[in-house]
mmCIF file of C-alpha atoms in Angstrom:
data_model
loop_
_atom_site.group_PDB
_atom_site.id
_atom_site.type_symbol
_atom_site.label_atom_id
_atom_site.label_comp_id
_atom_site.label_asym_id
_atom_site.label_seq_id
_atom_site.Cartn_x
_atom_site.Cartn_y
_atom_site.Cartn_z
ATOM 1 C CA MET A 1 111.144 -17.793 168.069
ATOM 2 C CA GLY A 2 109.279 -16.806 171.066
ATOM 3 C CA ALA A 3 108.401 -17.165 174.906
ATOM 4 C CA ASN A 4 106.125 -15.957 177.344
ATOM 5 C CA LEU A 5 106.412 -18.376 180.126
ATOM 6 C CA GLY A 6 109.333 -18.673 182.629
ATOM 7 C CA ASP A 7 112.913 -17.523 181.756
ATOM 8 C CA ARG A 8 111.761 -16.100 178.404
ATOM 9 C CA HIS A 9 115.327 -14.504 177.760
ATOM 10 C CA GLY A 10 117.185 -17.601 178.902
ATOM 11 C CA ALA A 11 114.864 -19.965 176.738
ATOM 12 C CA LEU A 12 115.529 -18.131 173.474
ATOM 13 C CA GLY A 13 119.432 -17.959 174.183
ATOM 14 C CA ALA A 14 119.412 -21.557 174.983
ATOM 15 C CA ALA A 15 117.486 -22.501 171.875
ATOM 16 C CA VAL A 16 119.833 -20.525 169.651
ATOM 17 C CA ALA A 17 122.318 -22.409 171.006
ATOM 18 C CA ALA A 18 120.596 -25.844 170.786
ATOM 19 C CA MET A 19 119.704 -24.805 167.081
ATOM 20 C CA ASP A 20 123.395 -24.458 166.407
ATOM 21 C CA ARG A 21 123.998 -27.997 167.626
ATOM 22 C CA LEU A 22 121.535 -29.882 165.434
ATOM 23 C CA PRO A 23 123.334 -31.994 163.042
ATOM 24 C CA GLY A 24 124.406 -30.178 159.893
ATOM 25 C CA THR A 25 123.118 -26.993 161.442
ATOM 26 C CA ARG A 26 124.594 -23.632 162.071
ATOM 27 C CA VAL A 27 122.855 -20.233 163.405
ATOM 28 C CA GLN A 28 124.096 -17.799 160.806
ATOM 29 C CA ARG A 29 122.613 -14.611 162.348
ATOM 30 C CA VAL A 30 120.077 -13.740 164.778
ATOM 31 C CA SER A 31 117.786 -10.430 164.945
ATOM 32 C CA ALA A 32 117.107 -7.888 167.564
ATOM 33 C CA LEU A 33 115.027 -9.194 170.590
ATOM 34 C CA TYR A 34 111.580 -7.768 170.620
ATOM 35 C CA ALA A 35 108.849 -7.867 173.259
ATOM 36 C CA SER A 36 105.203 -8.137 172.167
ATOM 37 C CA ALA A 37 101.643 -8.836 173.425
ATOM 38 C CA PRO A 38 100.260 -11.932 172.681
ATOM 39 C CA VAL A 39 98.174 -12.130 169.266
ATOM 40 C CA ASP A 40 95.187 -14.347 169.479
ATOM 41 C CA ALA A 41 96.167 -15.650 173.096
ATOM 42 C CA GLY A 42 96.309 -14.765 176.235
ATOM 43 C CA GLY A 43 99.111 -14.796 178.885
ATOM 44 C CA PRO A 44 102.208 -12.507 179.669
ATOM 45 C CA ASP A 45 104.032 -10.716 177.023
ATOM 46 C CA TYR A 46 106.348 -12.453 174.584
ATOM 47 C CA LEU A 47 109.873 -12.223 173.717
ATOM 48 C CA ASN A 48 110.673 -12.964 169.879
ATOM 49 C CA ALA A 49 113.521 -12.994 167.541
ATOM 50 C CA VAL A 50 114.263 -14.537 164.251
ATOM 51 C CA ALA A 51 117.361 -16.732 163.593
ATOM 52 C CA GLU A 52 118.760 -17.440 160.255
ATOM 53 C CA LEU A 53 120.099 -20.993 159.792
ATOM 54 C CA ALA A 54 121.996 -22.839 157.475
ATOM 55 C CA THR A 55 121.254 -26.525 157.391
ATOM 56 C CA THR A 56 121.658 -29.710 155.618
ATOM 57 C CA LEU A 57 118.513 -31.058 157.385
ATOM 58 C CA PRO A 58 115.585 -31.506 155.257
ATOM 59 C CA PRO A 59 112.387 -29.578 156.206
ATOM 60 C CA LEU A 60 110.523 -32.101 157.941
ATOM 61 C CA PRO A 61 113.440 -33.488 160.007
ATOM 62 C CA LEU A 62 114.232 -29.726 160.848
ATOM 63 C CA LEU A 63 110.539 -29.284 162.029
ATOM 64 C CA GLN A 64 110.929 -32.514 164.103
ATOM 65 C CA ALA A 65 114.306 -31.229 165.794
ATOM 66 C CA LEU A 66 112.747 -27.884 166.540
ATOM 67 C CA GLN A 67 109.761 -29.480 168.029
ATOM 68 C CA ALA A 68 112.059 -31.797 170.190
ATOM 69 C CA LEU A 69 113.698 -28.356 171.238
ATOM 70 C CA GLU A 70 110.416 -27.098 172.381
ATOM 71 C CA LEU A 71 109.757 -30.218 174.278
ATOM 72 C CA ASP A 72 112.869 -29.890 175.919
ATOM 73 C CA ALA A 73 112.089 -26.445 177.216
ATOM 74 C CA GLY A 74 108.987 -27.594 178.630
ATOM 75 C CA ARG A 75 106.749 -26.832 175.946
ATOM 76 C CA GLU A 76 103.029 -28.065 176.391
ATOM 77 C CA ARG A 77 100.273 -27.683 173.936
ATOM 78 C CA PRO A 78 97.020 -27.959 176.033
ATOM 79 C CA TYR A 79 95.177 -25.657 173.343
ATOM 80 C CA ARG A 80 95.834 -23.725 170.252
ATOM 81 C CA ASN A 81 97.790 -20.747 171.054
ATOM 82 C CA ALA A 82 98.517 -21.435 174.590
ATOM 83 C CA PRO A 83 101.130 -19.556 176.243
ATOM 84 C CA ARG A 84 104.642 -21.403 176.122
ATOM 85 C CA THR A 85 108.064 -21.705 177.292
ATOM 86 C CA LEU A 86 109.293 -22.056 173.803
ATOM 87 C CA ASP A 87 107.808 -21.521 170.302
ATOM 88 C CA LEU A 88 110.323 -22.449 167.011
ATOM 89 C CA ASP A 89 108.671 -21.885 163.646
ATOM 90 C CA ILE A 90 110.012 -22.423 160.192
ATOM 91 C CA LEU A 91 109.089 -19.198 158.507
ATOM 92 C CA TRP A 92 111.323 -19.948 155.091
ATOM 93 C CA PHE A 93 113.074 -22.828 153.841
ATOM 94 C CA GLY A 94 115.143 -21.380 151.130
ATOM 95 C CA ASP A 95 112.775 -20.667 148.166
ATOM 96 C CA ALA A 96 110.682 -24.124 148.969
ATOM 97 C CA VAL A 97 106.973 -23.884 148.872
ATOM 98 C CA ILE A 98 105.594 -26.800 151.330
ATOM 99 C CA CYS A 99 102.089 -27.776 152.219
ATOM 100 C CA THR A 100 101.740 -30.886 154.211
ATOM 101 C CA PRO A 101 99.773 -31.629 157.393
ATOM 102 C CA GLU A 102 102.877 -31.080 159.332
ATOM 103 C CA LEU A 103 104.513 -28.113 157.683
ATOM 104 C CA THR A 104 103.434 -25.243 155.712
ATOM 105 C CA VAL A 105 106.138 -22.916 154.209
ATOM 106 C CA PRO A 106 106.240 -20.034 153.732
ATOM 107 C CA HIS A 107 104.834 -19.716 157.142
ATOM 108 C CA PRO A 108 100.965 -19.221 156.620
ATOM 109 C CA ARG A 109 100.485 -16.485 159.315
ATOM 110 C CA MET A 110 103.786 -14.591 159.291
ATOM 111 C CA LEU A 111 102.339 -11.548 157.352
ATOM 112 C CA GLU A 112 99.949 -11.033 159.834
ATOM 113 C CA ARG A 113 102.109 -10.744 162.776
ATOM 114 C CA ALA A 114 104.393 -7.698 163.957
ATOM 115 C CA PHE A 115 106.376 -10.163 166.195
ATOM 116 C CA VAL A 116 107.435 -11.903 163.236
ATOM 117 C CA LEU A 117 107.969 -9.349 160.515
ATOM 118 C CA ARG A 118 109.730 -6.668 162.816
ATOM 119 C CA PRO A 119 112.743 -9.308 163.658
ATOM 120 C CA LEU A 120 112.495 -10.745 160.265
ATOM 121 C CA ALA A 121 112.976 -7.446 158.858
ATOM 122 C CA ASP A 122 116.409 -7.042 160.703
ATOM 123 C CA LEU A 123 117.548 -10.052 158.805
ATOM 124 C CA ALA A 124 115.964 -9.768 155.422
ATOM 125 C CA PRO A 125 114.833 -6.346 154.716
ATOM 126 C CA GLY A 126 114.460 -7.347 151.234
ATOM 127 C CA ARG A 127 111.846 -9.829 152.122
ATOM 128 C CA VAL A 128 109.606 -7.687 154.160
ATOM 129 C CA GLY A 129 108.086 -4.804 152.286
ATOM 130 C CA ASP A 130 107.004 -1.582 153.923
ATOM 131 C CA ALA A 131 103.514 -2.560 153.013
ATOM 132 C CA ALA A 132 103.613 -5.554 155.053
ATOM 133 C CA LEU A 133 105.029 -3.687 158.305
ATOM 134 C CA ASP A 134 102.179 -1.088 157.786
ATOM 135 C CA ALA A 135 99.701 -3.864 157.802
ATOM 136 C CA VAL A 136 100.693 -4.985 161.367
ATOM 137 C CA SER A 137 101.690 -1.628 162.602
ATOM 138 C CA ALA A 138 98.734 -1.446 165.005
ATOM 139 C CA GLN A 139 100.250 -4.634 167.035
ATOM 140 C CA ALA A 140 102.394 -3.330 169.940
ATOM 141 C CA ILE A 141 106.021 -4.427 169.690
ATOM 142 C CA HIS A 142 109.242 -2.994 170.986
ATOM 143 C CA ARG A 143 112.749 -3.533 170.428
ATOM 144 C CA LEU A 144 114.603 -4.500 173.848
ATOM 145 C CA GLU A 145 118.201 -5.463 172.716
ATOM 146 C CA GLY A 146 120.239 -5.555 169.478
ATOM 147 C CA ALA A 147 121.427 -8.919 168.013
ATOM 148 C CA GLU A 148 124.110 -9.270 170.754
ATOM 149 C CA TRP A 149 121.430 -10.921 173.101
ATOM 150 C CA ALA A 150 122.166 -13.995 171.360
ATOM 151 C CA ARG A 151 125.990 -13.948 171.851
ATOM 152 C CA LEU A 152 126.783 -15.752 168.748
ATOM 153 C CA ASP A 153 130.478 -14.674 169.298
ATOM 154 C CA LEU A 154 130.240 -16.928 172.103
ATOM 155 C CA LEU A 155 127.785 -19.799 170.852
ATOM 156 C CA ARG A 156 130.410 -22.386 169.632
ATOM 157 C CA PHE A 157 132.614 -22.109 172.648
ATOM 158 C CA ALA A 158 129.783 -22.709 175.322
ATOM 159 C CA PRO A 159 130.143 -26.000 177.139
ATOM 160 C CA GLU A 160 126.948 -28.449 176.431
ATOM 161 C CA LYS A 161 124.824 -28.878 179.660
#
């Protein structure tokens, strides 16, 4: 997940809470929070993190639900890689390999982006090798906060807005 417009930190925190409220879905863990410059895009720096979800939703309904959360956060898509208030992508869906016009899993560009691999390595170090991290080492990224930024301990007690 990422955001580079508006209240980036607030948008990501709200997204974690909203994902936890999706039908049949629970946020299991969240990575540290990172800041990075846009890749193949302009605009302000991004805040990025990765969340692990347990869900009973099939892949396409999950994608549609995530895109609805993006719209609720004010996401607009005026052009490819436009700055955004919220970006939610599915990186993996278990061990599934999916290639449809709407969804490709594993995410086709995740191995090209430090803003994906660094937080992903926090949650799944066994799935992100040193070679993959070395390949993106020239991309500027720095850790801002540990996983406590998402306040998972309070997540299920927060009132809905």
